[in-house]
Amino acid sequence: MAAPRSFLWSRRIFLTLLTGFVLLPVYVMVSSSLKPLADVSGKFQWIPSGLTLRPYLDIWRTVPLADYFVNSLIVAGAATVCSLVVAVFAAYAVSRHAFRGRRVFTVTVLSTQMFPGILFLLPLFLLYVGIGDATGIALFGSRGGLILTYLTFSLPFSVWMLIGYFDAVPRDLDEAAKVDGCGPLGALLRVVVPAAVPGIVAVGVYAFMTAWGEVLFASVMTTDTTRTLAVGLQGYATQNDVYWNQVMAASLVVSVPVVAGFLLLQRYLVTGLTAGAVK
């Protein structure tokens, strides 16, 4: 049965307005990043009077953006890899083995998402400083400490999501792998993980995006040498002026890894989110 024409036109109008609402901030960012500072500081002009690529060259000299970029890649990449490795083994154990306290464990893992991050800021700060004073291991102000911090937030949710994905993988595949001579680890790596690739990719994208754009802990737990991009963008605001064109240009450059990764992994991400929603 065909939909009424009024419904089709209403849907087109709504989608057009929604697209405009989404693309309008992007247009403002792109146009502002291509304007001289004097044009950006004044009244906003929808049609730029002059365009320049100078802000995209100046962003690397005004602040050490390349160093911040490297720090963010290392921290977000390491946090994502560690979160996936631990979450895969933990979720597989919960999904495939019945043990006392299994339900309590899953509920506890999920309940950690109820608390705001600022609640853990001061305890983690004191803990890192105390560990550094007692053992000499520099967690505060280091990339390792920031990676460990991001794991405390991404790992519980990653485990909980992967439990659902692994539950959707038929147990018959595990039994068939064991018949062929695989142990529990072989069945996980050779059968279950390939079957759950969409879900693992979805969890990896979530973990990476969480670490890439995090500001609260990165602003406290880092120093000038370990600062990440999310905090480093503040360097374009000085006591005398704010380089708005460079802020917009840097924001677009910072968004490239996330947008590129999302476009490359979109097929796996949509499949993984759909698989996790239907159990």
Short mmCIF file of C-alpha atoms in Angstrom, two decimals:
data_model
loop_
_atom_site.label_atom_id
_atom_site.label_comp_id
_atom_site.label_asym_id
_atom_site.label_seq_id
_atom_site.Cartn_x
_atom_site.Cartn_y
_atom_site.Cartn_z
CA MET A 1 0.00 0.00 0.00
CA ALA A 2 1.51 3.29 -1.15
CA ALA A 3 1.99 6.06 1.37
CA PRO A 4 -0.18 9.20 0.96
CA ARG A 5 1.35 12.09 -0.96
CA SER A 6 0.91 14.35 2.06
CA PHE A 7 3.06 12.01 4.13
CA LEU A 8 5.77 11.89 1.46
CA TRP A 9 5.91 15.67 1.15
CA SER A 10 5.90 16.10 4.93
CA ARG A 11 8.79 13.68 5.21
CA ARG A 12 10.74 15.48 2.47
CA ILE A 13 10.20 18.85 4.12
CA PHE A 14 11.20 17.52 7.53
CA LEU A 15 14.34 15.83 6.18
CA THR A 16 15.27 18.99 4.27
CA LEU A 17 14.93 21.13 7.39
CA LEU A 18 16.85 18.57 9.43
CA THR A 19 19.65 18.48 6.85
CA GLY A 20 19.86 22.26 6.86
CA PHE A 21 19.95 22.32 10.65
CA VAL A 22 22.85 19.86 10.66
CA LEU A 23 24.84 21.43 7.81
CA LEU A 24 24.44 25.05 8.95
CA PRO A 25 27.06 24.83 11.74
CA VAL A 26 29.40 23.01 9.34
CA TYR A 27 29.06 25.84 6.83
CA VAL A 28 29.78 28.41 9.54
CA MET A 29 32.91 26.52 10.58
CA VAL A 30 34.21 26.07 7.03
CA SER A 31 33.50 29.65 5.95
CA SER A 32 35.00 31.09 9.15
CA SER A 33 38.14 28.97 8.76
CA LEU A 34 38.71 30.48 5.31
CA LYS A 35 38.35 34.13 6.37
CA PRO A 36 41.00 36.55 7.64
CA LEU A 37 40.87 37.21 11.37
CA ALA A 38 39.49 40.73 10.87
CA ASP A 39 36.45 39.37 9.00
CA VAL A 40 35.75 36.71 11.62
CA SER A 41 36.07 39.12 14.55
CA GLY A 42 33.47 41.47 13.08
CA LYS A 43 29.85 40.92 12.13
CA PHE A 44 29.30 37.49 10.60
CA GLN A 45 28.88 37.49 6.82
CA TRP A 46 27.13 34.55 5.24
CA ILE A 47 28.94 35.14 1.95
CA PRO A 48 32.67 35.73 2.61
CA SER A 49 34.17 38.76 0.90
CA GLY A 50 37.56 37.07 0.65
CA LEU A 51 38.92 33.56 1.16
CA THR A 52 42.34 32.50 2.36
CA LEU A 53 44.05 29.27 3.37
CA ARG A 54 46.33 31.11 5.77
CA PRO A 55 44.52 29.90 8.93
CA TYR A 56 45.22 26.26 7.98
CA LEU A 57 48.92 27.08 7.83
CA ASP A 58 49.00 29.20 10.97
CA ILE A 59 47.31 26.63 13.22
CA TRP A 60 50.50 24.56 13.30
CA ARG A 61 52.63 27.54 14.43
CA THR A 62 50.33 29.32 16.87
CA VAL A 63 50.23 26.23 19.11
CA PRO A 64 52.15 22.92 18.84
CA LEU A 65 49.15 21.27 17.21
CA ALA A 66 51.21 18.44 15.71
CA ASP A 67 52.40 17.40 19.20
CA TYR A 68 48.84 17.48 20.51
CA PHE A 69 47.76 15.42 17.51
CA VAL A 70 50.35 12.76 18.25
CA ASN A 71 49.38 12.68 21.93
CA SER A 72 45.72 12.23 21.07
CA LEU A 73 46.45 9.46 18.58
CA ILE A 74 48.62 7.57 21.05
CA VAL A 75 46.22 7.97 23.98
CA ALA A 76 43.00 7.28 22.07
CA GLY A 77 44.53 4.43 20.04
CA ALA A 78 46.09 2.72 23.07
CA ALA A 79 42.93 3.13 25.15
CA THR A 80 40.85 1.64 22.32
CA VAL A 81 43.14 -1.35 21.77
CA CYS A 82 43.44 -2.13 25.49
CA SER A 83 39.71 -1.73 25.99
CA LEU A 84 38.92 -4.10 23.10
CA VAL A 85 41.41 -6.76 24.17
CA VAL A 86 40.22 -6.87 27.77
CA ALA A 87 36.54 -6.51 26.84
CA VAL A 88 36.66 -9.38 24.32
CA PHE A 89 38.02 -11.87 26.87
CA ALA A 90 35.81 -10.62 29.70
CA ALA A 91 32.64 -10.60 27.60
CA TYR A 92 33.37 -14.05 26.19
CA ALA A 93 33.82 -15.46 29.68
CA VAL A 94 30.54 -13.95 30.87
CA SER A 95 28.68 -14.99 27.73
CA ARG A 96 29.86 -18.58 27.54
CA HIS A 97 30.39 -19.62 31.17
CA ALA A 98 27.89 -19.74 34.00
CA PHE A 99 29.40 -18.79 37.36
CA ARG A 100 28.17 -17.54 40.69
CA GLY A 101 27.64 -13.78 40.66
CA ARG A 102 27.38 -13.54 36.87
CA ARG A 103 24.27 -11.37 36.95
CA VAL A 104 25.69 -9.21 39.74
CA PHE A 105 28.84 -8.70 37.67
CA THR A 106 26.95 -7.56 34.57
CA VAL A 107 24.72 -5.22 36.56
CA THR A 108 27.73 -3.78 38.36
CA VAL A 109 29.55 -3.21 35.08
CA LEU A 110 26.57 -1.37 33.64
CA SER A 111 25.93 0.63 36.81
CA THR A 112 29.33 2.30 36.52
CA GLN A 113 27.88 4.39 33.68
CA MET A 114 25.46 6.02 36.11
CA PHE A 115 28.11 8.17 37.77
CA PRO A 116 29.39 11.41 36.19
CA GLY A 117 33.06 11.62 35.33
CA ILE A 118 33.68 14.62 37.56
CA LEU A 119 32.89 12.40 40.56
CA PHE A 120 36.11 10.45 39.90
CA LEU A 121 38.32 13.40 39.00
CA LEU A 122 39.63 14.26 42.45
CA PRO A 123 40.01 10.62 43.67
CA LEU A 124 41.97 9.66 40.54
CA PHE A 125 44.13 12.77 40.85
CA LEU A 126 44.99 11.98 44.48
CA LEU A 127 45.52 8.32 43.63
CA TYR A 128 47.92 9.08 40.78
CA VAL A 129 49.87 11.57 42.84
CA GLY A 130 50.08 9.11 45.75
CA ILE A 131 51.28 6.28 43.50
CA GLY A 132 53.90 8.58 42.01
CA ASP A 133 55.20 9.61 45.42
CA ALA A 134 55.26 6.04 46.74
CA THR A 135 56.61 4.12 43.75
CA GLY A 136 58.07 6.71 41.40
CA ILE A 137 55.70 5.65 38.62
CA ALA A 138 54.58 8.87 36.98
CA LEU A 139 50.88 8.42 36.24
CA PHE A 140 49.90 12.05 36.71
CA GLY A 141 50.86 14.12 33.70
CA SER A 142 51.75 11.09 31.55
CA ARG A 143 50.12 9.42 28.59
CA GLY A 144 49.96 6.14 30.49
CA GLY A 145 47.96 7.69 33.29
CA LEU A 146 45.53 9.24 30.81
CA ILE A 147 45.13 5.90 28.99
CA LEU A 148 44.40 4.19 32.29
CA THR A 149 41.85 6.90 33.10
CA TYR A 150 40.00 6.44 29.83
CA LEU A 151 39.96 2.66 30.36
CA THR A 152 38.01 3.13 33.58
CA PHE A 153 35.15 4.62 31.56
CA SER A 154 35.24 2.85 28.20
CA LEU A 155 36.00 -0.67 29.44
CA PRO A 156 32.81 -1.34 31.49
CA PHE A 157 30.51 -0.24 28.68
CA SER A 158 32.59 -2.15 26.12
CA VAL A 159 32.28 -5.34 28.17
CA TRP A 160 28.55 -4.90 28.54
CA MET A 161 28.03 -4.30 24.81
CA LEU A 162 30.18 -7.25 23.75
CA ILE A 163 28.31 -9.60 26.08
CA GLY A 164 25.21 -8.95 24.00
CA TYR A 165 27.08 -9.47 20.73
CA PHE A 166 28.65 -12.73 21.89
CA ASP A 167 25.28 -13.97 23.15
CA ALA A 168 23.96 -13.51 19.61
CA VAL A 169 26.68 -15.80 18.21
CA PRO A 170 25.34 -19.40 18.23
CA ARG A 171 27.03 -21.65 20.74
CA ASP A 172 27.01 -24.38 18.11
CA LEU A 173 29.95 -22.61 16.47
CA ASP A 174 31.98 -23.03 19.66
CA GLU A 175 31.10 -26.71 19.83
CA ALA A 176 32.01 -27.22 16.17
CA ALA A 177 35.37 -25.53 16.75
CA LYS A 178 36.06 -27.73 19.76
CA VAL A 179 35.21 -30.83 17.71
CA ASP A 180 37.82 -29.70 15.17
CA GLY A 181 40.42 -29.58 17.93
CA CYS A 182 40.23 -25.96 19.12
CA GLY A 183 40.34 -25.12 22.79
CA PRO A 184 38.33 -22.29 24.38
CA LEU A 185 40.92 -19.71 23.29
CA GLY A 186 41.06 -21.09 19.75
CA ALA A 187 37.28 -21.11 19.50
CA LEU A 188 37.20 -17.48 20.62
CA LEU A 189 39.89 -16.21 18.25
CA ARG A 190 39.04 -18.35 15.21
CA VAL A 191 35.25 -18.53 15.36
CA VAL A 192 33.56 -16.14 17.78
CA VAL A 193 35.66 -13.03 17.12
CA PRO A 194 35.29 -13.21 13.28
CA ALA A 195 31.54 -13.69 13.71
CA ALA A 196 31.32 -10.68 16.04
CA VAL A 197 33.48 -8.29 14.00
CA PRO A 198 30.66 -5.72 13.49
CA GLY A 199 30.04 -5.54 17.21
CA ILE A 200 33.74 -5.28 18.03
CA VAL A 201 34.13 -2.47 15.50
CA ALA A 202 31.17 -0.60 17.00
CA VAL A 203 32.69 -0.90 20.46
CA GLY A 204 36.09 0.22 19.13
CA VAL A 205 34.58 3.32 17.50
CA TYR A 206 32.80 4.17 20.75
CA ALA A 207 35.99 3.78 22.80
CA PHE A 208 38.06 5.84 20.35
CA MET A 209 35.56 8.69 20.11
CA THR A 210 35.21 8.79 23.89
CA ALA A 211 38.96 9.17 24.35
CA TRP A 212 39.49 11.47 21.36
CA GLY A 213 37.10 14.21 22.44
CA GLU A 214 37.44 13.98 26.23
CA VAL A 215 38.22 17.32 27.89
CA LEU A 216 37.63 17.07 31.65
CA PHE A 217 40.35 14.59 32.61
CA ALA A 218 42.71 15.69 29.83
CA SER A 219 42.69 19.26 31.18
CA VAL A 220 43.73 18.09 34.67
CA MET A 221 45.80 14.95 34.08
CA THR A 222 48.13 16.32 31.38
CA THR A 223 51.03 18.74 31.20
CA ASP A 224 52.32 20.92 28.37
CA THR A 225 54.14 17.95 26.81
CA THR A 226 51.27 15.43 27.10
CA ARG A 227 48.37 17.74 26.28
CA THR A 228 45.77 16.37 23.85
CA LEU A 229 43.91 18.07 21.03
CA ALA A 230 40.69 18.63 22.95
CA VAL A 231 42.60 20.72 25.50
CA GLY A 232 45.18 22.14 23.10
CA LEU A 233 42.53 24.07 21.16
CA GLN A 234 42.34 26.46 24.11
CA GLY A 235 45.76 27.74 23.08
CA TYR A 236 44.20 29.79 20.27
CA ALA A 237 42.63 32.09 22.87
CA THR A 238 45.10 34.58 24.29
CA GLN A 239 44.72 37.41 26.80
CA ASN A 240 44.39 39.92 23.97
CA ASP A 241 42.46 38.11 21.26
CA VAL A 242 40.88 34.86 20.11
CA TYR A 243 41.98 33.52 16.73
CA TRP A 244 38.52 32.37 15.69
CA ASN A 245 39.52 31.50 12.14
CA GLN A 246 42.31 29.27 13.42
CA VAL A 247 39.98 27.73 16.02
CA MET A 248 37.55 26.75 13.26
CA ALA A 249 40.35 25.47 11.03
CA ALA A 250 41.89 23.43 13.84
CA SER A 251 38.47 22.04 14.80
CA LEU A 252 37.96 20.80 11.25
CA VAL A 253 41.43 19.25 11.15
CA VAL A 254 40.83 17.56 14.51
CA SER A 255 37.57 16.09 13.20
CA VAL A 256 39.21 14.43 10.20
CA PRO A 257 40.35 11.17 11.92
CA VAL A 258 36.97 10.58 13.54
CA VAL A 259 34.96 11.37 10.39
CA ALA A 260 37.28 9.31 8.17
CA GLY A 261 37.16 6.36 10.55
CA PHE A 262 33.37 6.57 10.76
CA LEU A 263 33.00 6.62 6.98
CA LEU A 264 35.40 3.70 6.51
CA LEU A 265 33.77 1.60 9.23
CA GLN A 266 30.18 2.72 8.69
CA ARG A 267 29.06 -0.64 7.31
CA TYR A 268 30.41 -2.52 10.32
CA LEU A 269 29.16 0.13 12.74
CA VAL A 270 25.53 0.02 11.54
CA THR A 271 25.54 -3.77 11.50
CA GLY A 272 27.06 -3.93 14.96
CA LEU A 273 24.59 -1.50 16.49
CA THR A 274 21.68 -3.37 14.89
CA ALA A 275 22.97 -6.71 16.12
CA GLY A 276 23.36 -5.37 19.64
CA ALA A 277 19.81 -4.02 19.62
CA VAL A 278 18.21 -7.34 18.69
CA LYS A 279 18.96 -10.15 21.07
#
